[in-house]
Short mmCIF file of C-alpha atoms in Angstrom, two decimals:
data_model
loop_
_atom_site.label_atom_id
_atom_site.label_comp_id
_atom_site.label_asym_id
_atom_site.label_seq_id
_atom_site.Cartn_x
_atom_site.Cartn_y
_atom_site.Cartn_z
CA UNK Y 1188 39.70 14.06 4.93
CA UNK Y 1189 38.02 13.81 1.77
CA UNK Y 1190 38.99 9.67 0.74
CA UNK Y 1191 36.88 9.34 4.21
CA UNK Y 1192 33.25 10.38 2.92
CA UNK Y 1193 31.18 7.17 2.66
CA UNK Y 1194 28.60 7.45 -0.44
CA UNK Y 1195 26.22 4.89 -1.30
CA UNK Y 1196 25.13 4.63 -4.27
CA UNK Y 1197 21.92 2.76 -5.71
CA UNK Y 1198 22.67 0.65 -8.71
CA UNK Y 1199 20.20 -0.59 -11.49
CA UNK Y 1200 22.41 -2.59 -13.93
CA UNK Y 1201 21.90 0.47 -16.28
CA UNK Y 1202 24.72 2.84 -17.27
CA UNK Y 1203 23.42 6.06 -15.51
CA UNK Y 1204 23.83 4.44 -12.22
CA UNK Y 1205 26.75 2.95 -13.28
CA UNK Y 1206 28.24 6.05 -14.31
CA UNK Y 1207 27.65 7.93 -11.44
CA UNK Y 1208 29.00 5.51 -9.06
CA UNK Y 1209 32.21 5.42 -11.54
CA UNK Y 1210 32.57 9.37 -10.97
CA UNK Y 1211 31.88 9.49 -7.38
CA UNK Y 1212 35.03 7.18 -6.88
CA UNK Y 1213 36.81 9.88 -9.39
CA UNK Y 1214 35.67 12.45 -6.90
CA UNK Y 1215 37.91 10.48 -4.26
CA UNK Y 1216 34.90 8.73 -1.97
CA UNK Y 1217 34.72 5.65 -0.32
CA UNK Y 1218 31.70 4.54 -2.63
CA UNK Y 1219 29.41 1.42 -1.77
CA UNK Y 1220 26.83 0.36 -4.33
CA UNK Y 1221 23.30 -1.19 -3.45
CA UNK Y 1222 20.59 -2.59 -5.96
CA UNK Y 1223 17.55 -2.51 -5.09
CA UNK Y 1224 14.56 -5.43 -6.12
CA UNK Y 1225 11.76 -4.40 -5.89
CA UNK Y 1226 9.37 -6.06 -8.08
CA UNK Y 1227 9.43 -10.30 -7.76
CA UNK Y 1228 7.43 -11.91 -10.91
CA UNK Y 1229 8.69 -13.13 -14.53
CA UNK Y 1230 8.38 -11.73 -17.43
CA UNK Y 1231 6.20 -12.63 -21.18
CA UNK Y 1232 9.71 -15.40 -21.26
CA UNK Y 1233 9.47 -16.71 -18.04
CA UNK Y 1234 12.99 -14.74 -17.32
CA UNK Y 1235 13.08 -12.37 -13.92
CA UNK Y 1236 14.80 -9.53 -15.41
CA UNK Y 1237 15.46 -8.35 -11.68
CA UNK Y 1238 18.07 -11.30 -11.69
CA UNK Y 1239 19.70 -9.95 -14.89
CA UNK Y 1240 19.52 -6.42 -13.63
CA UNK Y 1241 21.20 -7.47 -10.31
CA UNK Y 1242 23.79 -9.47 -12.09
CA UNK Y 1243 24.60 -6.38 -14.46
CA UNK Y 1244 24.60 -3.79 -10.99
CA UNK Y 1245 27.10 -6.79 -9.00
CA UNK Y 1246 29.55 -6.30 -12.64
CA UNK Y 1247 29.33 -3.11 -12.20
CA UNK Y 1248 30.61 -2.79 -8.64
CA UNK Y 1249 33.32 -5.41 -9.69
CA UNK Y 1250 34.66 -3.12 -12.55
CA UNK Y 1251 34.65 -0.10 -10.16
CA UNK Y 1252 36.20 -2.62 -7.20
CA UNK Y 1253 33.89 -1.24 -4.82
CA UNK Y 1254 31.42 -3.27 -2.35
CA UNK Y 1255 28.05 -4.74 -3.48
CA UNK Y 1256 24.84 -4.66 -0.99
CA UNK Y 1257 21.45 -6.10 -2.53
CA UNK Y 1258 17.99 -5.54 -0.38
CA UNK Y 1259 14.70 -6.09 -1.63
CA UNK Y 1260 11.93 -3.86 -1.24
CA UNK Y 1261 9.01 -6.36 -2.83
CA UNK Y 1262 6.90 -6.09 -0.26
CA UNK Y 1263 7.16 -2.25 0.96
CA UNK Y 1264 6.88 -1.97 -3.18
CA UNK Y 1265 3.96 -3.78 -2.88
CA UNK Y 1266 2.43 -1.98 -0.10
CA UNK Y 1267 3.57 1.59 -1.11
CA UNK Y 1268 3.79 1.55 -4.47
CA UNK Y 1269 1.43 -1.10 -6.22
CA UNK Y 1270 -1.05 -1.28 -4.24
CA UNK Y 1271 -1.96 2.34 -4.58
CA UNK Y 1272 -0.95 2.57 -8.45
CA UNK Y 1273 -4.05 -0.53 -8.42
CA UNK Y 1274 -6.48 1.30 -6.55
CA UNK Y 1275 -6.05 4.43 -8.25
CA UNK Y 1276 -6.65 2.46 -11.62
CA UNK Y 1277 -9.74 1.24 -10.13
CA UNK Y 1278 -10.76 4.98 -9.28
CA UNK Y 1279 -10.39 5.50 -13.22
CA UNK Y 1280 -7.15 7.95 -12.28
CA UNK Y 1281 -4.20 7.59 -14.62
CA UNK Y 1282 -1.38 7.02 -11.60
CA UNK Y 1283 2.42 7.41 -11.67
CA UNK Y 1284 4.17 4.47 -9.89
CA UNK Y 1285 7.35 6.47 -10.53
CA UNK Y 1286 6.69 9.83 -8.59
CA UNK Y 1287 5.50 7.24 -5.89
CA UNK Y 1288 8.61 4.81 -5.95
CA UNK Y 1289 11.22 7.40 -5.74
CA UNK Y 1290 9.12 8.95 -2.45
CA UNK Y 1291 8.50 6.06 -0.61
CA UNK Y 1292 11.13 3.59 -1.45
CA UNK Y 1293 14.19 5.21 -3.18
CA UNK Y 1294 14.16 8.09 -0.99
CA UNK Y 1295 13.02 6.29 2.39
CA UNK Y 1296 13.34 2.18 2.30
CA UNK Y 1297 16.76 3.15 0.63
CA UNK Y 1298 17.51 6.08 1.87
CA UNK Y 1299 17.45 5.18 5.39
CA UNK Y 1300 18.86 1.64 5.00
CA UNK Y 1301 22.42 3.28 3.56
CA UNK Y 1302 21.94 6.19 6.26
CA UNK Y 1303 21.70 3.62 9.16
CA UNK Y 1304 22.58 0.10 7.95
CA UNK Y 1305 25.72 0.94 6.09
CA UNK Y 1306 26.48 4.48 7.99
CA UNK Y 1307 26.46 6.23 4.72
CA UNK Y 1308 27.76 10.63 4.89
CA UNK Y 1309 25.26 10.57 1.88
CA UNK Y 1310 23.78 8.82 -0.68
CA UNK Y 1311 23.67 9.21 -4.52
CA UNK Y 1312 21.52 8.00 -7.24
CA UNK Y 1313 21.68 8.20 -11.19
CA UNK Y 1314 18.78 10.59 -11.90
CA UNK Y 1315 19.16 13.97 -14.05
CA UNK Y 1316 18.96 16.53 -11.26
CA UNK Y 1317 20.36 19.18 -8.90
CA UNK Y 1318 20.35 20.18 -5.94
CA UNK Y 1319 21.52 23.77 -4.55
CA UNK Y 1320 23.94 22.12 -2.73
CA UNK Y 1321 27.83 21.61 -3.15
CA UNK Y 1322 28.58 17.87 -2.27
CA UNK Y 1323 30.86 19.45 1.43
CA UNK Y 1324 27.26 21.51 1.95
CA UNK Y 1325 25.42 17.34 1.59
CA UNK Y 1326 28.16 15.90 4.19
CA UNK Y 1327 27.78 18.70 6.65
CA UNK Y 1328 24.03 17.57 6.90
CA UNK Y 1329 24.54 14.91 8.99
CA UNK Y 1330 26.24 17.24 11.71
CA UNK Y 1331 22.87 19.35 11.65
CA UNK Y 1332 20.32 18.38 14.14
CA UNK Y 1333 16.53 18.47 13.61
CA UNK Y 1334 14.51 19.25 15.91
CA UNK Y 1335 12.81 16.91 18.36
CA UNK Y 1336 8.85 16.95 18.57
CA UNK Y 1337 6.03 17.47 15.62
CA UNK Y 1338 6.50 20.82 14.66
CA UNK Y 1339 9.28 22.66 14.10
CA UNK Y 1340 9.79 26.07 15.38
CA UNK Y 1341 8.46 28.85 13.10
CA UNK Y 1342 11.98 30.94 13.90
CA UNK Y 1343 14.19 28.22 13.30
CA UNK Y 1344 16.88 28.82 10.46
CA UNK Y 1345 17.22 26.17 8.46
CA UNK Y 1346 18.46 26.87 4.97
CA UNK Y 1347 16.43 24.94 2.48
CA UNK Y 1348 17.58 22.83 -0.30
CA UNK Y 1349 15.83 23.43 -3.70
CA UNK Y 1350 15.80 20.41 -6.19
CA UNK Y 1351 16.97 22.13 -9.18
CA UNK Y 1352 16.44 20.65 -12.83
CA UNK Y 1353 19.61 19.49 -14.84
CA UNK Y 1354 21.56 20.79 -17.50
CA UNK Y 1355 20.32 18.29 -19.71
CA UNK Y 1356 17.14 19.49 -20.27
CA UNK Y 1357 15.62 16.78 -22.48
CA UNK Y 1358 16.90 13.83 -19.95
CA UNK Y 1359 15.91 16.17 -16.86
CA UNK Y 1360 14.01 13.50 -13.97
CA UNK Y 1361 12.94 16.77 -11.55
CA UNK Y 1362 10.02 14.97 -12.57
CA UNK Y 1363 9.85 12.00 -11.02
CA UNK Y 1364 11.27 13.69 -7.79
CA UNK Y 1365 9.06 16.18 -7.41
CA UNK Y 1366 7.67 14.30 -4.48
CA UNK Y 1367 10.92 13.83 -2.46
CA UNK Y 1368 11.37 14.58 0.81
CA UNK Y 1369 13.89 17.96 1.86
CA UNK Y 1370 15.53 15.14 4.72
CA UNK Y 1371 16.46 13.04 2.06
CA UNK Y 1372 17.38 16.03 -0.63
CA UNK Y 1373 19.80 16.95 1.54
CA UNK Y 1374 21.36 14.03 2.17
CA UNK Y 1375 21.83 13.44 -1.60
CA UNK Y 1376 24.43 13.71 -4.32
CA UNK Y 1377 23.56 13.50 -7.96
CA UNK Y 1378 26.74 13.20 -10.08
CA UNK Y 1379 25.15 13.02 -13.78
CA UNK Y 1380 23.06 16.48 -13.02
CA UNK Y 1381 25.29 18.71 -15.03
CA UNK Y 1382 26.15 15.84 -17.08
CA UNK Y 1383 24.35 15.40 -20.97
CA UNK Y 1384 23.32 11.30 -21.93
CA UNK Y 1385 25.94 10.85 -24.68
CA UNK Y 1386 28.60 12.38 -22.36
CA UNK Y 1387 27.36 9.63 -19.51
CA UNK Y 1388 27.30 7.11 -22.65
CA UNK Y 1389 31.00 8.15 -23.80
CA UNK Y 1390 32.12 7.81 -20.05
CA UNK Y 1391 30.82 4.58 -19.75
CA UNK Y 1392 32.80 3.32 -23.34
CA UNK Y 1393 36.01 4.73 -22.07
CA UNK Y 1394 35.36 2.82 -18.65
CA UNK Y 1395 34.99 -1.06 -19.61
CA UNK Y 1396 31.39 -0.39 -19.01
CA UNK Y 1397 30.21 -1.74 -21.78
CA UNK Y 1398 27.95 -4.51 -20.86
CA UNK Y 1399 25.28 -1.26 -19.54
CA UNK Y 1400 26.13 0.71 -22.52
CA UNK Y 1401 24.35 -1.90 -24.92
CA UNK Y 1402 21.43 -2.29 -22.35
CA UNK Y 1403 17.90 -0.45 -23.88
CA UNK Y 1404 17.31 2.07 -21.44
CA UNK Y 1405 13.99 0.94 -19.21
CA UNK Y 1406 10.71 2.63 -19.98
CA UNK Y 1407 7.32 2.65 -18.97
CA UNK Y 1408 6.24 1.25 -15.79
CA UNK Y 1409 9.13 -1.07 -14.61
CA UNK Y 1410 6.65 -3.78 -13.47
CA UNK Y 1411 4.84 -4.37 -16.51
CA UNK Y 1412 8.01 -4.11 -18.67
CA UNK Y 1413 7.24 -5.33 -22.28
CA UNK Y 1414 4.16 -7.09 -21.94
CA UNK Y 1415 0.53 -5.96 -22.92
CA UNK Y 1416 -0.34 -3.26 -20.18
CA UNK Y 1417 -4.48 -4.47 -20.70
CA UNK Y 1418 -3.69 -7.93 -20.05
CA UNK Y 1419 -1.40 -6.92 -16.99
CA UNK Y 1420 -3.81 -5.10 -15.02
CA UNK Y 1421 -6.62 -7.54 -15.91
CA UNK Y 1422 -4.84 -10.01 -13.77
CA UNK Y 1423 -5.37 -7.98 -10.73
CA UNK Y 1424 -8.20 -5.92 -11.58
CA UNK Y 1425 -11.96 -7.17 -12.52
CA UNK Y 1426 -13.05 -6.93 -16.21
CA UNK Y 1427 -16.09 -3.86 -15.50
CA UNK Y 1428 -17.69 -3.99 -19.41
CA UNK Y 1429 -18.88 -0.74 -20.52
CA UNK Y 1430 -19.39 1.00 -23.63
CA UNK Y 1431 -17.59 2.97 -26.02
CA UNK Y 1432 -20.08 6.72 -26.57
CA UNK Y 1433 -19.16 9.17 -29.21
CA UNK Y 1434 -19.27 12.28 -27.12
CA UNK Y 1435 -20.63 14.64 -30.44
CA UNK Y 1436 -24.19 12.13 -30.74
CA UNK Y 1437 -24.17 9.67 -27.86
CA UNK Y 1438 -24.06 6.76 -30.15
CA UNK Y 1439 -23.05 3.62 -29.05
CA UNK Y 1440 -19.50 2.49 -31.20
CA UNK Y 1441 -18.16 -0.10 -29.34
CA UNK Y 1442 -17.88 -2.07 -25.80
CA UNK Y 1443 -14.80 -2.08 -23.52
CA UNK Y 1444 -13.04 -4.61 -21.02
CA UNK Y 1445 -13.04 -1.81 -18.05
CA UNK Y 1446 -13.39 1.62 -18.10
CA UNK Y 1447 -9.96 2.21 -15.90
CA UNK Y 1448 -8.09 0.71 -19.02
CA UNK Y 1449 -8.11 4.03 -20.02
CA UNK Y 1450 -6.59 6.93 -19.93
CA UNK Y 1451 -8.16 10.85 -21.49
CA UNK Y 1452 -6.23 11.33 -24.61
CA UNK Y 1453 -5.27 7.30 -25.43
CA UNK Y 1454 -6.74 6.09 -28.67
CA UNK Y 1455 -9.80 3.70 -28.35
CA UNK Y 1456 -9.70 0.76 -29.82
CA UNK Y 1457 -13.41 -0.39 -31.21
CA UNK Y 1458 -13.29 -3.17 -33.10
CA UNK Y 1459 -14.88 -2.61 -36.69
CA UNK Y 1460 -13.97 1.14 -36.64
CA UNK Y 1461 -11.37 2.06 -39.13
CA UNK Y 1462 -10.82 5.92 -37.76
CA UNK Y 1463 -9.00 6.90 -35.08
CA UNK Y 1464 -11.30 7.79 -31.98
CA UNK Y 1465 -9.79 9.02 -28.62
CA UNK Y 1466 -10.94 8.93 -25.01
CA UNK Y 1467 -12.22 11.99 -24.03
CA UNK Y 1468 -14.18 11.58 -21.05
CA UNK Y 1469 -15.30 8.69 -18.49
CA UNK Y 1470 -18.28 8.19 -16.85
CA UNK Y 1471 -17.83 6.37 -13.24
CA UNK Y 1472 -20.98 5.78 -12.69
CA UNK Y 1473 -22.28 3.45 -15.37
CA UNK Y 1474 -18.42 2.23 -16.51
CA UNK Y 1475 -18.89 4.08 -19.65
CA UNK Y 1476 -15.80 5.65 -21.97
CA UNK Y 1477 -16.75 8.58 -24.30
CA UNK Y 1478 -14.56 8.92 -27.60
CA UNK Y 1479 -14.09 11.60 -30.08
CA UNK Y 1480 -13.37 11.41 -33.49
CA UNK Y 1481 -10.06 13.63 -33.48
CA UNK Y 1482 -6.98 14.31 -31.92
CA UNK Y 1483 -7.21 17.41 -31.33
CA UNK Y 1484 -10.84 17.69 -30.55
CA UNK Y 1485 -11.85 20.42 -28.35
CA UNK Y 1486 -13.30 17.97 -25.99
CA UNK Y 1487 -9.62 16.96 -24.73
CA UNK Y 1488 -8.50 20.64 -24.08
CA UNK Y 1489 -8.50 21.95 -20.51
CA UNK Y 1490 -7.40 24.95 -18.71
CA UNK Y 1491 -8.03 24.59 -15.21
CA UNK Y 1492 -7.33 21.45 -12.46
CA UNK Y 1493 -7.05 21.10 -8.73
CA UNK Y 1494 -4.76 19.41 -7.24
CA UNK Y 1495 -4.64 17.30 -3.74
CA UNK Y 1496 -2.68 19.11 -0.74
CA UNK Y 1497 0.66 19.78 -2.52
CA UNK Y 1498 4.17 17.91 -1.83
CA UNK Y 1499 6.94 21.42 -1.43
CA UNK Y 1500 10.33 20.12 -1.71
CA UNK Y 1501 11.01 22.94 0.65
CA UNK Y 1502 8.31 21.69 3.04
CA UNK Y 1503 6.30 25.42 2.80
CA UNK Y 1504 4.55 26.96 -0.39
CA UNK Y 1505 6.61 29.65 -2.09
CA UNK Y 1506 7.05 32.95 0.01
CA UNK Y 1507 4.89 35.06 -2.70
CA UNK Y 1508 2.02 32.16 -2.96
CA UNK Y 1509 1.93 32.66 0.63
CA UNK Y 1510 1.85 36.13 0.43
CA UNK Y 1511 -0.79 36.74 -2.24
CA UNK Y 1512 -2.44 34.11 -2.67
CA UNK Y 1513 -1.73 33.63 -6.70
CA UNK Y 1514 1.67 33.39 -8.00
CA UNK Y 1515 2.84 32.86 -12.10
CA UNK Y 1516 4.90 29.53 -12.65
CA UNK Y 1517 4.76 26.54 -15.15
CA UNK Y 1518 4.01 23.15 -14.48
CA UNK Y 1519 3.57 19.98 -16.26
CA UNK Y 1520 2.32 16.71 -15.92
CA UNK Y 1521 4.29 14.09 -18.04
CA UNK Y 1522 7.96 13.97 -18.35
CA UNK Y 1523 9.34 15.56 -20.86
CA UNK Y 1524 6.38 17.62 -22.28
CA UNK Y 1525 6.85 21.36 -22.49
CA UNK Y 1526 6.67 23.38 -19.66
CA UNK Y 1527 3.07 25.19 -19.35
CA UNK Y 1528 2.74 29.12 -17.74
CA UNK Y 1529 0.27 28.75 -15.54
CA UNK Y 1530 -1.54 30.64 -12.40
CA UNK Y 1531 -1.24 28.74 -8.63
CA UNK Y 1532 -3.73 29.66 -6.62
CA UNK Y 1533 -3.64 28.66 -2.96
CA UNK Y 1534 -6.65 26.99 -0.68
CA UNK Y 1535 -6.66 27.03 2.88
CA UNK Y 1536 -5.96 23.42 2.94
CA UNK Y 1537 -3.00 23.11 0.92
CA UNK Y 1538 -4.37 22.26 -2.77
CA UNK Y 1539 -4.21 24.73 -5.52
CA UNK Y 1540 -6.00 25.61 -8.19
CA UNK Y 1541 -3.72 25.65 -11.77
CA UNK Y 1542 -5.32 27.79 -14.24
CA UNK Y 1543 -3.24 27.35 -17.61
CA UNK Y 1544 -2.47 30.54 -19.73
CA UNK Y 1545 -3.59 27.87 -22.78
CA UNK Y 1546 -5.38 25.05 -23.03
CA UNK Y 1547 -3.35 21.96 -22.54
CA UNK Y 1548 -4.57 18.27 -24.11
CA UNK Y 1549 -5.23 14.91 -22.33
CA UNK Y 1550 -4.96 16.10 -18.33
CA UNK Y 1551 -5.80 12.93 -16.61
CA UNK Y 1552 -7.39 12.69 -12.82
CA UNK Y 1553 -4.58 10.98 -10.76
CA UNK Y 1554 -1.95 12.19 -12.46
CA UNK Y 1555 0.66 14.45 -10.80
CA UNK Y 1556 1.26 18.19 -11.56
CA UNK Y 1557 4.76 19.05 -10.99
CA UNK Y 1558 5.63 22.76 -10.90
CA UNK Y 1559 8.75 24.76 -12.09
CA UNK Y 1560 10.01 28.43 -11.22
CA UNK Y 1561 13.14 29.75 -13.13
CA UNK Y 1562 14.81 26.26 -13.13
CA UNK Y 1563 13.80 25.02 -9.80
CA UNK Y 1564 11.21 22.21 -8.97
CA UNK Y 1565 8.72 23.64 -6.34
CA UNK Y 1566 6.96 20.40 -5.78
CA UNK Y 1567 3.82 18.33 -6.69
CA UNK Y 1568 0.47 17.88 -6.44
CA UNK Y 1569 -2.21 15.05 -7.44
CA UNK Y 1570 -4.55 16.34 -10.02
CA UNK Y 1571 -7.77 15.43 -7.90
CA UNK Y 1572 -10.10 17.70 -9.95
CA UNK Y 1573 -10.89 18.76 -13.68
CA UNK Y 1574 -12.50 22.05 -14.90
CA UNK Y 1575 -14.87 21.46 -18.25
CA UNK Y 1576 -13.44 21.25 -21.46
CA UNK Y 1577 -12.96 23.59 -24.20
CA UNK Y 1578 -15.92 21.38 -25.80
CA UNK Y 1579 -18.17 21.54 -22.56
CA UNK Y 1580 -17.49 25.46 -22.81
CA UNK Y 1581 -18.57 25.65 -26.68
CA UNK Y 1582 -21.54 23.96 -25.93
CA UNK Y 1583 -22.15 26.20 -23.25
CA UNK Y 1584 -23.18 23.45 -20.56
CA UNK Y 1585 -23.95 24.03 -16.84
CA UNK Y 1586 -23.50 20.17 -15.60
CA UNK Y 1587 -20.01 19.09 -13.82
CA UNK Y 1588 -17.21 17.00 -16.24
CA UNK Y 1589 -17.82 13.53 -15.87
CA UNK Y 1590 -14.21 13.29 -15.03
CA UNK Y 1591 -14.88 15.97 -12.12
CA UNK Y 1592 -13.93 13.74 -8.91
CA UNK Y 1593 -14.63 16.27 -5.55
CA UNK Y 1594 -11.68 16.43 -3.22
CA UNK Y 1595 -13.56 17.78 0.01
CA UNK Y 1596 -13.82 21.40 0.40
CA UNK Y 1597 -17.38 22.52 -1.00
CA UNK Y 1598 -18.18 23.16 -4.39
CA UNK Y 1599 -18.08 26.31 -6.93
CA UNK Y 1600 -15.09 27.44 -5.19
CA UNK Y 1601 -13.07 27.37 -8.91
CA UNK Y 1602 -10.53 30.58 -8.74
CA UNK Y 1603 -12.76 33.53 -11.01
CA UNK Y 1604 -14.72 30.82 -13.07
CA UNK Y 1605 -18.63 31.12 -13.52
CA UNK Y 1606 -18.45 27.26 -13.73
CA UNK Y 1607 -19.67 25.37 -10.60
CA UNK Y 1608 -16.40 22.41 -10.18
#
């Protein structure tokens, strides 16, 4: 019977979350909701706004009479999460603690804890997405056994669930769940996925859900919240001085706290300098940031990155990557920027080369490229790897980007290029 099917749904205190726990009920399942805390610190007020957010998730659950759960994940968050969004700050990679939260602690801390703890049929979660599954396809999962061992047989059929983006294109999260695991996909419902934001925002009016509705929706990195990002990470990280270069002379312009307070494309700011300058390159070895004087200077356009081994959702590369070796798709690697066509081509050790039909501007080292096919989300990568800028290529030079970081597997290997990576 339907009114049987045990969902449990994670709660923020925001209305997405809110809303799709409201609609899961509508749908006729026993719904449980769970907030999760995962960062423990104050913010610029001396106010947790975890305690506010919790408080706003436990109203929530009151309005919709269903049961409230709260676990903390501070220290897996800490472990998982921070911890590597630190040290790849200190590489002078632009990380994104999002990608990483929703893989290890959403999607496993969570994910297991309402699988096992509260015996959950499946769980569901407030992000724009899809999956290729009808919500009787997610509670039939939990009948299916996997297999025991490491590997799984190569015959075995096991029909794969494809993470599919949502109808709301400009609110889509694919994104930030490109990393996901396929156990977890398909165990999981999202209700808002065919859903636009002012629809969500209209349900939530009509539904004495008001105290979320006037809530600004959360961005940037949830742990730093409001305050000044450079004095954030200074409090962890070491000040490493360094100079500001102009990348067209080599003169000097300026001096900097750190080099890994910046990111390739962010505007510099030199003290004394009235005109915008923007980082272009960095060099790791003497903790130096090179600027140029434009926005759209050549120096910040790229065509080509490698990634690390790339995160399938449907645990194998595409059938035709496979096959030949090269396959057409688009990828990007913020949320919300336009999708860019782009050729995948396949190592022997599971990275890929992305060669961009155009130049794209400000790809950062440690960010992750997430890649699209006809309205699916293939999966992710960590750009490990940079090919030379439109700038480099102008001036026709035959030394390595200084924000060319090796990943292991020999060098001038680039897909077609003449340009040693």
């Amino acid at each position: 019977m339907q009114g049987a099917r045990h969902v449990v749904c994670a709660v923020s205190g925001g209305v997405d979350s809110a809303v799709a726990a409201l609609l899961l009920r509508r749908r006729g399942y026993q719904v449980t909701g769970v907030f999760m805390k995962n960062w423990d610190s104050l913010d610029e007020h001396g106010v947790c706004t975890a305690d506010k957010d919790c408080e706003d998730a436990y109203r929530v659950c009151q309005i919709l009479d269903i049961p409230f759960h709260q676990v903390s994940y501070v220290k897996e968050y800490w472990n998982d999460v921070f911890s590597d969004f630190l040290n790849e700050y200190e590489k002078g990679r632009t990380p994104n603690p999002d990608i990483v939260c929703n893989k290890h602690i959403k999607f496993s801390c969570f994910f297991n804890y309402a699988v096992d703890n509260l015996g959950a049929d499946a769980v569901a979660t407030g992000h724009y997405a899809r999956t290729s599954l009808e919500d009787e396809e997610v509670f039939q999962q939990k009948h299916i056994k996997r297999p025991e061992g490491l590997f799984r047989n190569r015959f075995e059929i096991r029909n794969v669930v494809k993470l599919l983006q949502a109808a709301d294109s400009f609110k889509d999260q694919t994104f930030f769940l490109s990393q996901v695991s396929q156990d977890a996909l398909r165990r999981t419902l999202f209700p808002l996925g065919g859903l636009t934001k002012d629809f969500v925002k209209k349900i939530a009016a009509e539904n004495s859900l008001h105290h979320v509705l006037q809530k600004k929706e959360s961005m940037g990195i949830c742990f730093v919240g409001k305050r000044n990002f450079e004095n954030f990470i200074l409090q962890y990280l070491q000040p490493r001085p360094g100079k500001f270069i102009s990348i067209e002379d080599n003169k000097v312009l300026g001096t900097h706290k750190g080099w890994f307070l910046y990111t390739l494309g962010q505007r510099a700011k030199i003290g004394g300098l009235r005109e915008p300058w923007y980082v272009v390159e960095k060099d790791s070895a003497r903790g130096d940031v090179l600027v140029a004087p434009r926005t759209d200077h050549p120096a910040l356009y790229r065509d080509l990155l490698r990634t690390g081994r790339v995160h399938w959702v449907a645990e194998e590369p595409p059938a035709a990557l496979v096959r030949d070796k090269m396959m057409e798709c688009h990828f990007r690697f913020r949320h919300q920027m336009a999708l860019v066509p782009c050729v995948l081509t396949l190592n022997q050790d599971g990275t890929v080369w992305v060669t961009a039909v155009k130049a794209v501007r400000a790809l950062a080292l440690g960010q992750f490229a997430v890649f699209y096919k006809g309205g699916e989300c293939l999966g992710s990568g960590k750009i490990l790897r940079l090919g030379p800028s439109a700038y480099t290529l102008q001036k026709g030079r035959s030394t390595p980007s200084m924000a060319v970081e090796g990943s292991g597997s020999g060098r001038g290997d680039s897909p077609g290029r003449g340009t040693t990576l």
